[in-house]
Amino acid sequence: MEHNVVSVSGGKDSTALLLLAIERQPENLQAVFADTGNEHQITYDYIKYLQDNVFPIRVVKADFTKQIAHKKDYILAKWKEKGVSQEAIDRASNAMTPSGNPFLDLCLWKGRFPSSKAAFCSEELKRNPIVNQVQNPLLESGDDVISWQGVRRDESIRRATLPENELKSTSKNGAELWNYRPILDWTAEDCFAMHKKHNVNHNPLYSMGMGRVGCMPCINCRKDELLEISRRFPEVIERIMDWELAVKLASKRGASTFFPAPNSHLILTEEQKHEWSSMQTIEKVVQWAKTSHGGKQYDILRSDLTLDFPVCSSIYGLCE
């Protein structure tokens, strides 16, 4: 037997992918949404909209309770012999309490936030829950799995070289896991056109200046996108500020920020790098987002939150 599993994020690509799958009607079709815990409520509402009006969607999420417990044991047993102060050990071990939010708990376990150079968030929060909770049970029962993935070549250099069909693994019982990427050669416009074809609304966040839909904010979000988030959704920035404090307590050095410090042409000591990193809070990055090109001068149109800003500010031309 063959199962077709469509990964849905609530974004334009995965929604278009789901609509394409519905058109083609493959056997045993199911849709899955991996809840990272760092999505905007608008995206959660949009997933509910798809569930009610388009297709049933199963929700899965990661649980790091065991990893956090093991990390606490490690801190108490090993950090002292590594030269870590008792004050830091007490601080970090006390912080090792699961919150129930997958994104925050992942960062507590790691003692840091993900970054562009260490993007463990996608694997831990999206890929692994779908693999462990959906795909593996099917494979273990002897059934083949076709994993539908909504990726496009024009998104990145890495994705540009991906094949449309790829045998990912073969289980001992002979069951095969295939990655299937049928919209590789589509454009963003093609994805929105698929929405219109089926009279399905797009995620409202695309009309609010967001270039991507998923974590809010994403560790790779654009400067203008971060500015839009801070103006439209200040509560998101406040949540990340709270998370920075929580992860700071759980880290060995007592410093962790959502966005890493920018690269510097200066030669810094390890202590200076640590101090720089601890100052790069999301609050300061938001202040930088209010500056004009170069980041040295405030732009009144960007920094004055009392000024009206467009109700729609889509980068995809959705306001026309």
mmCIF file with all atom_site columns, C-alpha atoms in Angstrom, residues 9 34 36 39 60 62 121-131 213-215:
data_model
loop_
_atom_site.group_PDB
_atom_site.id
_atom_site.type_symbol
_atom_site.label_atom_id
_atom_site.label_alt_id
_atom_site.label_comp_id
_atom_site.label_asym_id
_atom_site.label_entity_id
_atom_site.label_seq_id
_atom_site.pdbx_PDB_ins_code
_atom_site.Cartn_x
_atom_site.Cartn_y
_atom_site.Cartn_z
_atom_site.occupancy
_atom_site.B_iso_or_equiv
_atom_site.pdbx_formal_charge
_atom_site.auth_seq_id
_atom_site.auth_comp_id
_atom_site.auth_asym_id
_atom_site.auth_atom_id
_atom_site.pdbx_PDB_model_num
ATOM 1  C CA . SER A 1 9   ? 2.862  25.013 6.738  1.00 0.00 ? 9   SER A CA 1
ATOM 2  C CA . ALA A 1 34  ? 4.003  20.580 12.221 1.00 0.00 ? 34  ALA A CA 1
ATOM 3  C CA . THR A 1 36  ? 6.640  24.831 15.847 1.00 0.00 ? 36  THR A CA 1
ATOM 4  C CA . GLU A 1 39  ? 3.765  30.613 14.458 1.00 0.00 ? 39  GLU A CA 1
ATOM 5  C CA . VAL A 1 60  ? 1.862  17.199 15.124 1.00 0.00 ? 60  VAL A CA 1
ATOM 6  C CA . ALA A 1 62  ? 7.809  18.050 18.899 1.00 0.00 ? 62  ALA A CA 1
ATOM 7  C CA . CYS A 1 121 ? 14.954 24.445 13.998 1.00 0.00 ? 121 CYS A CA 1
ATOM 8  C CA . SER A 1 122 ? 13.563 23.073 10.717 1.00 0.00 ? 122 SER A CA 1
ATOM 9  C CA . GLU A 1 123 ? 14.822 19.571 11.363 1.00 0.00 ? 123 GLU A CA 1
ATOM 10 C CA . GLU A 1 124 ? 13.812 19.409 15.022 1.00 0.00 ? 124 GLU A CA 1
ATOM 11 C CA . LEU A 1 125 ? 10.483 21.226 14.801 1.00 0.00 ? 125 LEU A CA 1
ATOM 12 C CA . LYS A 1 126 ? 9.177  20.287 11.352 1.00 0.00 ? 126 LYS A CA 1
ATOM 13 C CA . ARG A 1 127 ? 10.964 17.334 9.785  1.00 0.00 ? 127 ARG A CA 1
ATOM 14 C CA . ASN A 1 128 ? 11.419 15.066 12.808 1.00 0.00 ? 128 ASN A CA 1
ATOM 15 C CA . PRO A 1 129 ? 7.837  15.275 14.168 1.00 0.00 ? 129 PRO A CA 1
ATOM 16 C CA . ILE A 1 130 ? 6.440  14.380 10.740 1.00 0.00 ? 130 ILE A CA 1
ATOM 17 C CA . VAL A 1 131 ? 8.980  11.589 10.246 1.00 0.00 ? 131 VAL A CA 1
ATOM 18 C CA . VAL A 1 213 ? 4.972  32.183 6.493  1.00 0.00 ? 213 VAL A CA 1
ATOM 19 C CA . GLY A 1 214 ? 6.139  29.974 9.320  1.00 0.00 ? 214 GLY A CA 1
ATOM 20 C CA . CYS A 1 215 ? 7.996  31.017 12.415 1.00 0.00 ? 215 CYS A CA 1
#
